[in-house]
């Protein structure tokens, strides 16, 4: 039996079957962030720093596991590649990304449904591949990374991004009191691809050029705010009616806790790696 919901194929529809869940989760978390650079901007900076021939215009770039296309838009705006492909397993998120894409003169922007274990990219075609916050959905992320390496052009780079295993552990403690006594004992959602193993996962298929860790700090304004984020967290065993229902979860939290700001952290890890085929 698969106990980690991020790895359970039967739960992907619940997680990514419509864009509203991801939007409300991300919005609640971003409203709480007090420290930490915006991830898409860091990806752009890393690409600019490490890409061979960075003065040449970028040809094909791919945003793998692009979700609602938030980072895809930033890549289009700031890197202006000739072609940019957003790829995601969820048809609903591909449709949302397409809707939100905006207009980027000079960049041919396409969104496709696809699986990062079998990328819809020909060998050695891609000069930049980004995979942010998605590899931990694979039971074998090394396979997905090998697939990214296959698609990279000579000298092309990948920017892989994930979170630390113990991200948001203060929220486990909050939920453990009264709602799910085992909250802190569930496997981390990031168990297969996290800050501690991402570079090692990349190493067999690519040359790792840089690894950066940055702590992001969050302060939720109170129990109602944290409930907006926690209600979509599949990690916990909550009483019926609480999961997916921020109002009901907030009411349950109010029964167990005094209302006050709630602080938590997550260390974000960026791995920049180059195709072993070497420089262009
Ligand atoms: C947390 S979202 C991250 C979205 C985006 N990269 C970001 O940084 O905001 C994870 C995404 O990975 C996608 N995903 C999960 N398994 C996948 C797979 N096997 N192939 C492609 N995408 C996948 C999900 O559909 C979801 O959109």
PDB file of C-alpha atoms and ligand atoms in Angstrom:
ATOM      1  CA  UNK A   1       0.000   0.000   0.000  1.00  0.00           C
ATOM      2  CA  UNK A   2       1.331   3.480  -0.890  1.00  0.00           C
ATOM      3  CA  UNK A   3       1.160   5.668   2.206  1.00  0.00           C
ATOM      4  CA  UNK A   4       2.744   8.835   0.806  1.00  0.00           C
ATOM      5  CA  UNK A   5      -0.047  10.721  -1.003  1.00  0.00           C
ATOM      6  CA  UNK A   6       2.455  12.540  -3.235  1.00  0.00           C
ATOM      7  CA  UNK A   7       3.480   9.148  -4.667  1.00  0.00           C
ATOM      8  CA  UNK A   8       0.037   7.582  -4.940  1.00  0.00           C
ATOM      9  CA  UNK A   9      -1.177   7.589  -8.574  1.00  0.00           C
ATOM     10  CA  UNK A  10      -4.759   7.273  -7.316  1.00  0.00           C
ATOM     11  CA  UNK A  11      -4.500  10.596  -5.444  1.00  0.00           C
ATOM     12  CA  UNK A  12      -3.047  12.752  -8.235  1.00  0.00           C
ATOM     13  CA  UNK A  13      -6.549  13.695  -9.453  1.00  0.00           C
ATOM     14  CA  UNK A  14      -7.422  14.926  -5.959  1.00  0.00           C
ATOM     15  CA  UNK A  15      -4.161  16.921  -5.806  1.00  0.00           C
ATOM     16  CA  UNK A  16      -4.001  18.345  -9.309  1.00  0.00           C
ATOM     17  CA  UNK A  17      -7.390  17.602 -10.920  1.00  0.00           C
ATOM     18  CA  UNK A  18      -8.340  21.282 -10.839  1.00  0.00           C
ATOM     19  CA  UNK A  19      -6.284  24.404 -10.521  1.00  0.00           C
ATOM     20  CA  UNK A  20      -8.287  25.904  -7.630  1.00  0.00           C
ATOM     21  CA  UNK A  21      -6.646  23.712  -4.968  1.00  0.00           C
ATOM     22  CA  UNK A  22      -3.109  24.539  -6.087  1.00  0.00           C
ATOM     23  CA  UNK A  23      -3.989  28.236  -6.455  1.00  0.00           C
ATOM     24  CA  UNK A  24      -5.469  28.577  -2.943  1.00  0.00           C
ATOM     25  CA  UNK A  25      -2.630  26.583  -1.393  1.00  0.00           C
ATOM     26  CA  UNK A  26       0.076  28.649  -3.117  1.00  0.00           C
ATOM     27  CA  UNK A  27      -1.704  31.942  -2.406  1.00  0.00           C
ATOM     28  CA  UNK A  28      -2.054  31.171   1.329  1.00  0.00           C
ATOM     29  CA  UNK A  29       1.616  30.174   1.539  1.00  0.00           C
ATOM     30  CA  UNK A  30       2.911  33.162  -0.435  1.00  0.00           C
ATOM     31  CA  UNK A  31       0.878  35.577   1.734  1.00  0.00           C
ATOM     32  CA  UNK A  32       2.689  34.095   4.733  1.00  0.00           C
ATOM     33  CA  UNK A  33       6.211  34.309   3.338  1.00  0.00           C
ATOM     34  CA  UNK A  34       8.402  36.795   5.193  1.00  0.00           C
ATOM     35  CA  UNK A  35      11.845  35.716   3.947  1.00  0.00           C
ATOM     36  CA  UNK A  36      13.100  33.950   0.843  1.00  0.00           C
ATOM     37  CA  UNK A  37      13.462  35.047  -2.762  1.00  0.00           C
ATOM     38  CA  UNK A  38      10.705  34.266  -5.284  1.00  0.00           C
ATOM     39  CA  UNK A  39      11.639  30.879  -6.732  1.00  0.00           C
ATOM     40  CA  UNK A  40      11.022  31.646 -10.439  1.00  0.00           C
ATOM     41  CA  UNK A  41      13.351  34.674 -10.201  1.00  0.00           C
ATOM     42  CA  UNK A  42      16.101  32.537  -8.653  1.00  0.00           C
ATOM     43  CA  UNK A  43      15.678  29.956 -11.420  1.00  0.00           C
ATOM     44  CA  UNK A  44      16.140  32.716 -14.016  1.00  0.00           C
ATOM     45  CA  UNK A  45      19.277  34.008 -12.267  1.00  0.00           C
ATOM     46  CA  UNK A  46      20.771  30.519 -12.038  1.00  0.00           C
ATOM     47  CA  UNK A  47      20.065  29.884 -15.713  1.00  0.00           C
ATOM     48  CA  UNK A  48      21.691  33.182 -16.658  1.00  0.00           C
ATOM     49  CA  UNK A  49      24.753  32.446 -14.512  1.00  0.00           C
ATOM     50  CA  UNK A  50      25.385  28.851 -15.558  1.00  0.00           C
ATOM     51  CA  UNK A  51      24.235  28.518 -19.145  1.00  0.00           C
ATOM     52  CA  UNK A  52      27.081  28.060 -21.588  1.00  0.00           C
ATOM     53  CA  UNK A  53      27.044  30.896 -24.139  1.00  0.00           C
ATOM     54  CA  UNK A  54      24.564  32.874 -22.046  1.00  0.00           C
ATOM     55  CA  UNK A  55      25.021  35.811 -24.432  1.00  0.00           C
ATOM     56  CA  UNK A  56      23.405  33.728 -27.209  1.00  0.00           C
ATOM     57  CA  UNK A  57      19.620  33.723 -27.352  1.00  0.00           C
ATOM     58  CA  UNK A  58      18.123  30.669 -25.681  1.00  0.00           C
ATOM     59  CA  UNK A  59      16.608  28.204 -28.150  1.00  0.00           C
ATOM     60  CA  UNK A  60      14.280  25.624 -26.585  1.00  0.00           C
ATOM     61  CA  UNK A  61      13.512  25.743 -22.861  1.00  0.00           C
ATOM     62  CA  UNK A  62      11.150  23.454 -20.959  1.00  0.00           C
ATOM     63  CA  UNK A  63       9.307  23.943 -17.670  1.00  0.00           C
ATOM     64  CA  UNK A  64       8.677  20.388 -16.522  1.00  0.00           C
ATOM     65  CA  UNK A  65       5.865  19.840 -14.004  1.00  0.00           C
ATOM     66  CA  UNK A  66       4.843  23.418 -14.803  1.00  0.00           C
ATOM     67  CA  UNK A  67       1.568  23.308 -12.836  1.00  0.00           C
ATOM     68  CA  UNK A  68      -0.432  26.501 -13.423  1.00  0.00           C
ATOM     69  CA  UNK A  69       2.451  27.952 -15.400  1.00  0.00           C
ATOM     70  CA  UNK A  70       3.523  30.601 -12.877  1.00  0.00           C
ATOM     71  CA  UNK A  71       7.249  29.968 -13.372  1.00  0.00           C
ATOM     72  CA  UNK A  72       6.736  29.363 -17.091  1.00  0.00           C
ATOM     73  CA  UNK A  73       5.517  32.951 -17.442  1.00  0.00           C
ATOM     74  CA  UNK A  74       8.552  34.319 -15.631  1.00  0.00           C
ATOM     75  CA  UNK A  75      10.876  32.223 -17.829  1.00  0.00           C
ATOM     76  CA  UNK A  76       9.143  33.632 -20.923  1.00  0.00           C
ATOM     77  CA  UNK A  77       9.301  37.233 -19.680  1.00  0.00           C
ATOM     78  CA  UNK A  78      12.859  37.232 -18.419  1.00  0.00           C
ATOM     79  CA  UNK A  79      14.741  34.677 -20.549  1.00  0.00           C
ATOM     80  CA  UNK A  80      12.796  35.211 -23.804  1.00  0.00           C
ATOM     81  CA  UNK A  81      13.664  31.825 -25.325  1.00  0.00           C
ATOM     82  CA  UNK A  82      12.739  31.155 -28.936  1.00  0.00           C
ATOM     83  CA  UNK A  83      10.543  28.253 -27.827  1.00  0.00           C
ATOM     84  CA  UNK A  84       9.230  27.443 -24.365  1.00  0.00           C
ATOM     85  CA  UNK A  85       7.384  24.244 -23.576  1.00  0.00           C
ATOM     86  CA  UNK A  86       5.402  23.822 -20.349  1.00  0.00           C
ATOM     87  CA  UNK A  87       4.836  20.141 -19.591  1.00  0.00           C
ATOM     88  CA  UNK A  88       2.606  18.752 -16.855  1.00  0.00           C
ATOM     89  CA  UNK A  89       0.877  15.447 -16.126  1.00  0.00           C
ATOM     90  CA  UNK A  90      -2.403  17.135 -15.184  1.00  0.00           C
ATOM     91  CA  UNK A  91      -4.675  18.120 -18.107  1.00  0.00           C
ATOM     92  CA  UNK A  92      -6.496  20.599 -15.822  1.00  0.00           C
ATOM     93  CA  UNK A  93      -3.263  22.372 -14.918  1.00  0.00           C
ATOM     94  CA  UNK A  94      -2.057  22.386 -18.529  1.00  0.00           C
ATOM     95  CA  UNK A  95      -5.355  24.095 -19.447  1.00  0.00           C
ATOM     96  CA  UNK A  96      -4.950  26.600 -16.575  1.00  0.00           C
ATOM     97  CA  UNK A  97      -1.345  27.330 -17.583  1.00  0.00           C
ATOM     98  CA  UNK A  98      -2.472  27.955 -21.161  1.00  0.00           C
ATOM     99  CA  UNK A  99      -5.220  30.330 -19.937  1.00  0.00           C
ATOM    100  CA  UNK A 100      -2.797  32.245 -17.717  1.00  0.00           C
ATOM    101  CA  UNK A 101       0.116  32.272 -20.150  1.00  0.00           C
ATOM    102  CA  UNK A 102      -0.148  35.855 -21.416  1.00  0.00           C
ATOM    103  CA  UNK A 103       1.427  37.096 -24.613  1.00  0.00           C
ATOM    104  CA  UNK A 104       5.182  36.893 -25.151  1.00  0.00           C
ATOM    105  CA  UNK A 105       6.222  38.320 -28.519  1.00  0.00           C
ATOM    106  CA  UNK A 106       9.149  36.421 -29.990  1.00  0.00           C
ATOM    107  CA  UNK A 107       8.635  33.310 -27.831  1.00  0.00           C
ATOM    108  CA  UNK A 108       6.625  30.379 -29.102  1.00  0.00           C
ATOM    109  CA  UNK A 109       4.964  29.213 -25.890  1.00  0.00           C
ATOM    110  CA  UNK A 110       3.276  25.793 -25.862  1.00  0.00           C
ATOM    111  CA  UNK A 111       1.784  23.726 -23.044  1.00  0.00           C
ATOM    112  CA  UNK A 112       1.548  19.959 -23.326  1.00  0.00           C
ATOM    113  CA  UNK A 113       0.303  17.165 -21.140  1.00  0.00           C
ATOM    114  CA  UNK A 114       3.185  14.786 -20.504  1.00  0.00           C
ATOM    115  CA  UNK A 115       4.953  12.619 -17.972  1.00  0.00           C
ATOM    116  CA  UNK A 116       8.444  13.570 -16.873  1.00  0.00           C
ATOM    117  CA  UNK A 117       9.473   9.907 -17.083  1.00  0.00           C
ATOM    118  CA  UNK A 118       8.764  10.013 -20.845  1.00  0.00           C
ATOM    119  CA  UNK A 119       9.257  13.595 -21.931  1.00  0.00           C
ATOM    120  CA  UNK A 120       7.779  14.750 -25.242  1.00  0.00           C
ATOM    121  CA  UNK A 121      11.199  16.130 -26.219  1.00  0.00           C
ATOM    122  CA  UNK A 122      13.623  14.754 -28.791  1.00  0.00           C
ATOM    123  CA  UNK A 123      17.159  13.822 -27.708  1.00  0.00           C
ATOM    124  CA  UNK A 124      19.590  16.730 -27.180  1.00  0.00           C
ATOM    125  CA  UNK A 125      16.968  19.344 -28.095  1.00  0.00           C
ATOM    126  CA  UNK A 126      16.632  21.411 -24.952  1.00  0.00           C
ATOM    127  CA  UNK A 127      19.006  24.146 -23.777  1.00  0.00           C
ATOM    128  CA  UNK A 128      17.302  24.739 -20.435  1.00  0.00           C
ATOM    129  CA  UNK A 129      15.119  22.335 -18.469  1.00  0.00           C
ATOM    130  CA  UNK A 130      13.463  23.454 -15.237  1.00  0.00           C
ATOM    131  CA  UNK A 131      11.811  20.982 -12.845  1.00  0.00           C
ATOM    132  CA  UNK A 132      10.523  22.801  -9.767  1.00  0.00           C
ATOM    133  CA  UNK A 133       8.644  21.185  -6.894  1.00  0.00           C
ATOM    134  CA  UNK A 134       7.571  18.175  -8.922  1.00  0.00           C
ATOM    135  CA  UNK A 135      10.240  15.443  -8.790  1.00  0.00           C
ATOM    136  CA  UNK A 136       9.015  14.346  -5.344  1.00  0.00           C
ATOM    137  CA  UNK A 137       5.910  13.037  -7.096  1.00  0.00           C
ATOM    138  CA  UNK A 138       8.047  10.292  -8.636  1.00  0.00           C
ATOM    139  CA  UNK A 139       8.854   7.062  -6.793  1.00  0.00           C
ATOM    140  CA  UNK A 140      12.050   7.044  -8.887  1.00  0.00           C
ATOM    141  CA  UNK A 141      13.041  10.665  -9.486  1.00  0.00           C
ATOM    142  CA  UNK A 142      16.442   9.514 -10.777  1.00  0.00           C
ATOM    143  CA  UNK A 143      14.587   8.095 -13.799  1.00  0.00           C
ATOM    144  CA  UNK A 144      12.926  11.440 -14.469  1.00  0.00           C
ATOM    145  CA  UNK A 145      16.285  13.204 -14.137  1.00  0.00           C
ATOM    146  CA  UNK A 146      17.908  10.740 -16.573  1.00  0.00           C
ATOM    147  CA  UNK A 147      15.070  11.549 -18.968  1.00  0.00           C
ATOM    148  CA  UNK A 148      15.758  15.276 -18.570  1.00  0.00           C
ATOM    149  CA  UNK A 149      19.463  14.594 -19.255  1.00  0.00           C
ATOM    150  CA  UNK A 150      18.496  12.736 -22.445  1.00  0.00           C
ATOM    151  CA  UNK A 151      16.634  15.806 -23.688  1.00  0.00           C
ATOM    152  CA  UNK A 152      19.393  18.309 -22.855  1.00  0.00           C
ATOM    153  CA  UNK A 153      21.435  19.740 -25.707  1.00  0.00           C
ATOM    154  CA  UNK A 154      25.243  19.676 -25.430  1.00  0.00           C
ATOM    155  CA  UNK A 155      26.066  22.282 -22.804  1.00  0.00           C
ATOM    156  CA  UNK A 156      22.386  22.585 -21.885  1.00  0.00           C
ATOM    157  CA  UNK A 157      21.517  22.888 -18.220  1.00  0.00           C
ATOM    158  CA  UNK A 158      18.820  21.721 -15.849  1.00  0.00           C
ATOM    159  CA  UNK A 159      17.633  23.673 -12.815  1.00  0.00           C
ATOM    160  CA  UNK A 160      16.013  21.284 -10.330  1.00  0.00           C
ATOM    161  CA  UNK A 161      14.212  22.660  -7.282  1.00  0.00           C
ATOM    162  CA  UNK A 162      12.824  20.980  -4.185  1.00  0.00           C
ATOM    163  CA  UNK A 163      12.108  21.397  -0.476  1.00  0.00           C
ATOM    164  CA  UNK A 164      13.712  19.999   2.676  1.00  0.00           C
ATOM    165  CA  UNK A 165      12.341  16.800   4.195  1.00  0.00           C
ATOM    166  CA  UNK A 166      11.332  18.629   7.391  1.00  0.00           C
ATOM    167  CA  UNK A 167       9.620  21.558   5.675  1.00  0.00           C
ATOM    168  CA  UNK A 168       6.788  23.128   7.720  1.00  0.00           C
ATOM    169  CA  UNK A 169       7.444  20.834  10.692  1.00  0.00           C
ATOM    170  CA  UNK A 170       5.949  23.458  13.047  1.00  0.00           C
ATOM    171  CA  UNK A 171       2.621  22.838  11.294  1.00  0.00           C
ATOM    172  CA  UNK A 172       2.887  19.129  12.139  1.00  0.00           C
ATOM    173  CA  UNK A 173       3.065  20.124  15.790  1.00  0.00           C
ATOM    174  CA  UNK A 174       0.003  22.346  15.384  1.00  0.00           C
ATOM    175  CA  UNK A 175      -2.042  19.549  13.804  1.00  0.00           C
ATOM    176  CA  UNK A 176      -0.720  16.917  16.251  1.00  0.00           C
ATOM    177  CA  UNK A 177      -2.460  18.716  19.121  1.00  0.00           C
ATOM    178  CA  UNK A 178      -6.055  17.546  18.847  1.00  0.00           C
ATOM    179  CA  UNK A 179      -6.475  16.844  15.115  1.00  0.00           C
ATOM    180  CA  UNK A 180      -4.024  14.116  14.056  1.00  0.00           C
ATOM    181  CA  UNK A 181      -1.834  12.786  16.882  1.00  0.00           C
ATOM    182  CA  UNK A 182       0.438  11.090  14.321  1.00  0.00           C
ATOM    183  CA  UNK A 183       0.955  14.323  12.327  1.00  0.00           C
ATOM    184  CA  UNK A 184       4.700  14.465  12.949  1.00  0.00           C
ATOM    185  CA  UNK A 185       5.195  10.774  12.175  1.00  0.00           C
ATOM    186  CA  UNK A 186       3.815  10.653   8.629  1.00  0.00           C
ATOM    187  CA  UNK A 187       6.441  10.322   5.916  1.00  0.00           C
ATOM    188  CA  UNK A 188       7.595  13.634   4.499  1.00  0.00           C
ATOM    189  CA  UNK A 189       5.775  14.515   1.285  1.00  0.00           C
ATOM    190  CA  UNK A 190       9.209  15.260  -0.187  1.00  0.00           C
ATOM    191  CA  UNK A 191      10.695  11.857   0.720  1.00  0.00           C
ATOM    192  CA  UNK A 192      11.932  10.805  -2.722  1.00  0.00           C
ATOM    193  CA  UNK A 193      13.500  14.092  -3.911  1.00  0.00           C
ATOM    194  CA  UNK A 194      14.457  16.548  -1.199  1.00  0.00           C
ATOM    195  CA  UNK A 195      17.193  19.024  -0.391  1.00  0.00           C
ATOM    196  CA  UNK A 196      19.386  16.308   1.095  1.00  0.00           C
ATOM    197  CA  UNK A 197      19.430  13.966  -1.909  1.00  0.00           C
ATOM    198  CA  UNK A 198      18.661  16.035  -5.010  1.00  0.00           C
ATOM    199  CA  UNK A 199      22.290  16.598  -6.043  1.00  0.00           C
ATOM    200  CA  UNK A 200      23.040  12.884  -5.600  1.00  0.00           C
ATOM    201  CA  UNK A 201      20.004  12.029  -7.711  1.00  0.00           C
ATOM    202  CA  UNK A 202      21.265  14.320 -10.491  1.00  0.00           C
ATOM    203  CA  UNK A 203      24.863  13.151 -10.344  1.00  0.00           C
ATOM    204  CA  UNK A 204      24.672   9.876 -12.283  1.00  0.00           C
ATOM    205  CA  UNK A 205      23.089  11.542 -15.307  1.00  0.00           C
ATOM    206  CA  UNK A 206      24.574  15.051 -15.264  1.00  0.00           C
ATOM    207  CA  UNK A 207      27.476  17.132 -13.982  1.00  0.00           C
ATOM    208  CA  UNK A 208      26.289  19.082 -10.972  1.00  0.00           C
ATOM    209  CA  UNK A 209      27.480  22.686 -11.346  1.00  0.00           C
ATOM    210  CA  UNK A 210      25.952  24.334  -8.285  1.00  0.00           C
ATOM    211  CA  UNK A 211      23.803  23.578  -5.258  1.00  0.00           C
ATOM    212  CA  UNK A 212      22.101  26.374  -3.322  1.00  0.00           C
ATOM    213  CA  UNK A 213      19.997  26.123  -0.191  1.00  0.00           C
ATOM    214  CA  UNK A 214      17.855  29.033   0.940  1.00  0.00           C
ATOM    215  CA  UNK A 215      15.660  29.104   4.004  1.00  0.00           C
ATOM    216  CA  UNK A 216      12.184  30.461   3.425  1.00  0.00           C
ATOM    217  CA  UNK A 217      10.367  31.770   6.490  1.00  0.00           C
ATOM    218  CA  UNK A 218       6.625  32.041   6.809  1.00  0.00           C
ATOM    219  CA  UNK A 219       4.319  33.654   9.314  1.00  0.00           C
ATOM    220  CA  UNK A 220       0.630  32.845   9.014  1.00  0.00           C
ATOM    221  CA  UNK A 221      -1.452  35.636  10.528  1.00  0.00           C
ATOM    222  CA  UNK A 222      -3.498  33.205  12.661  1.00  0.00           C
ATOM    223  CA  UNK A 223      -5.480  29.963  12.627  1.00  0.00           C
ATOM    224  CA  UNK A 224      -7.833  30.994   9.791  1.00  0.00           C
ATOM    225  CA  UNK A 225      -4.887  31.803   7.547  1.00  0.00           C
ATOM    226  CA  UNK A 226      -2.978  28.598   8.347  1.00  0.00           C
ATOM    227  CA  UNK A 227      -6.178  26.579   7.800  1.00  0.00           C
ATOM    228  CA  UNK A 228      -6.299  27.853   4.198  1.00  0.00           C
ATOM    229  CA  UNK A 229      -2.956  26.142   3.621  1.00  0.00           C
ATOM    230  CA  UNK A 230      -3.418  23.078   5.828  1.00  0.00           C
ATOM    231  CA  UNK A 231      -6.843  22.182   4.446  1.00  0.00           C
ATOM    232  CA  UNK A 232      -5.184  21.125   1.194  1.00  0.00           C
ATOM    233  CA  UNK A 233      -2.343  19.204   2.846  1.00  0.00           C
ATOM    234  CA  UNK A 234      -2.881  15.509   2.070  1.00  0.00           C
ATOM    235  CA  UNK A 235      -0.317  14.399   4.642  1.00  0.00           C
ATOM    236  CA  UNK A 236      -2.581  14.378   7.666  1.00  0.00           C
ATOM    237  CA  UNK A 237      -5.374  12.009   8.785  1.00  0.00           C
ATOM    238  CA  UNK A 238      -8.045  14.530   9.630  1.00  0.00           C
ATOM    239  CA  UNK A 239     -11.564  13.861  10.853  1.00  0.00           C
ATOM    240  CA  UNK A 240     -14.120  13.610   8.025  1.00  0.00           C
ATOM    241  CA  UNK A 241     -15.167  16.995   6.676  1.00  0.00           C
ATOM    242  CA  UNK A 242     -11.920  18.832   7.490  1.00  0.00           C
ATOM    243  CA  UNK A 243      -9.699  17.976   4.519  1.00  0.00           C
ATOM    244  CA  UNK A 244     -10.397  20.386   1.681  1.00  0.00           C
ATOM    245  CA  UNK A 245     -12.564  22.582   3.914  1.00  0.00           C
ATOM    246  CA  UNK A 246     -10.609  25.564   5.309  1.00  0.00           C
ATOM    247  CA  UNK A 247     -13.592  26.926   7.291  1.00  0.00           C
ATOM    248  CA  UNK A 248     -14.219  23.638   9.118  1.00  0.00           C
ATOM    249  CA  UNK A 249     -10.497  23.077   9.700  1.00  0.00           C
ATOM    250  CA  UNK A 250     -10.118  26.603  11.092  1.00  0.00           C
ATOM    251  CA  UNK A 251     -13.032  25.960  13.492  1.00  0.00           C
ATOM    252  CA  UNK A 252     -11.369  22.715  14.660  1.00  0.00           C
ATOM    253  CA  UNK A 253      -8.024  24.470  15.152  1.00  0.00           C
ATOM    254  CA  UNK A 254      -9.715  27.219  17.202  1.00  0.00           C
ATOM    255  CA  UNK A 255     -10.965  24.506  19.605  1.00  0.00           C
ATOM    256  CA  UNK A 256      -7.402  23.422  20.372  1.00  0.00           C
ATOM    257  CA  UNK A 257      -5.261  26.544  20.060  1.00  0.00           C
ATOM    258  CA  UNK A 258      -5.239  30.184  21.062  1.00  0.00           C
ATOM    259  CA  UNK A 259      -5.309  32.357  17.948  1.00  0.00           C
ATOM    260  CA  UNK A 260      -1.899  33.870  17.269  1.00  0.00           C
ATOM    261  CA  UNK A 261       0.596  34.108  14.386  1.00  0.00           C
ATOM    262  CA  UNK A 262       2.159  30.787  13.402  1.00  0.00           C
ATOM    263  CA  UNK A 263       5.733  30.700  12.127  1.00  0.00           C
ATOM    264  CA  UNK A 264       7.274  27.931  10.035  1.00  0.00           C
ATOM    265  CA  UNK A 265      10.161  27.384   7.626  1.00  0.00           C
ATOM    266  CA  UNK A 266      11.188  25.396   4.581  1.00  0.00           C
ATOM    267  CA  UNK A 267      14.651  25.226   3.060  1.00  0.00           C
ATOM    268  CA  UNK A 268      14.502  25.387  -0.733  1.00  0.00           C
ATOM    269  CA  UNK A 269      17.260  23.611  -2.645  1.00  0.00           C
ATOM    270  CA  UNK A 270      18.316  24.474  -6.185  1.00  0.00           C
ATOM    271  CA  UNK A 271      20.555  22.098  -8.149  1.00  0.00           C
ATOM    272  CA  UNK A 272      22.042  23.293 -11.422  1.00  0.00           C
ATOM    273  CA  UNK A 273      23.371  20.474 -13.584  1.00  0.00           C
ATOM    274  CA  UNK A 274      24.791  20.218 -17.083  1.00  0.00           C
ATOM    275  CA  UNK A 275      24.404  17.533 -19.649  1.00  0.00           C
ATOM    276  CA  UNK A 276      27.419  15.214 -19.538  1.00  0.00           C
ATOM    277  CA  UNK A 277      27.703  15.699 -23.271  1.00  0.00           C
ATOM    278  CA  UNK A 278      29.690  18.788 -22.327  1.00  0.00           C
ATOM    279  CA  UNK A 279      29.969  22.275 -23.727  1.00  0.00           C
ATOM    280  CA  UNK A 280      28.274  23.266 -26.981  1.00  0.00           C
TER     281      UNK A 280
HETATM  282  C1  LIG B   1       3.516  21.464  -6.656  1.00  0.00           C
HETATM  283  S1  LIG B   1       3.150  21.495  -8.368  1.00  0.00           S
HETATM  284  C2  LIG B   1       4.516  22.502  -8.927  1.00  0.00           C
HETATM  285  C3  LIG B   1       4.155  23.379 -10.068  1.00  0.00           C
HETATM  286  C4  LIG B   1       5.234  24.362 -10.543  1.00  0.00           C
HETATM  287  N1  LIG B   1       6.429  23.717 -11.038  1.00  0.00           N
HETATM  288  C5  LIG B   1       5.615  25.365  -9.475  1.00  0.00           C
HETATM  289  O1  LIG B   1       6.778  25.460  -9.151  1.00  0.00           O
HETATM  290  O2  LIG B   1       4.728  26.057  -8.992  1.00  0.00           O
HETATM  291  C6  LIG B   1       3.674  19.875  -8.907  1.00  0.00           C
HETATM  292  C7  LIG B   1       3.295  19.599 -10.351  1.00  0.00           C
HETATM  293  O3  LIG B   1       3.931  18.391 -10.783  1.00  0.00           O
HETATM  294  C8  LIG B   1       3.054  17.759 -11.687  1.00  0.00           C
HETATM  295  N2  LIG B   1       3.437  16.345 -11.841  1.00  0.00           N
HETATM  296  C9  LIG B   1       3.310  15.348 -10.930  1.00  0.00           C
HETATM  297  N3  LIG B   1       3.750  14.184 -11.457  1.00  0.00           N
HETATM  298  C10 LIG B   1       4.165  14.461 -12.730  1.00  0.00           C
HETATM  299  C11 LIG B   1       4.715  13.667 -13.784  1.00  0.00           C
HETATM  300  N4  LIG B   1       4.901  12.347 -13.651  1.00  0.00           N
HETATM  301  N5  LIG B   1       5.042  14.267 -14.944  1.00  0.00           N
HETATM  302  C12 LIG B   1       4.816  15.617 -15.100  1.00  0.00           C
HETATM  303  N6  LIG B   1       4.290  16.413 -14.138  1.00  0.00           N
HETATM  304  C13 LIG B   1       3.966  15.844 -12.964  1.00  0.00           C
HETATM  305  C14 LIG B   1       1.696  17.959 -11.054  1.00  0.00           C
HETATM  306  O4  LIG B   1       0.634  17.755 -11.977  1.00  0.00           O
HETATM  307  C15 LIG B   1       1.809  19.407 -10.565  1.00  0.00           C
HETATM  308  O5  LIG B   1       1.366  20.323 -11.512  1.00  0.00           O
END
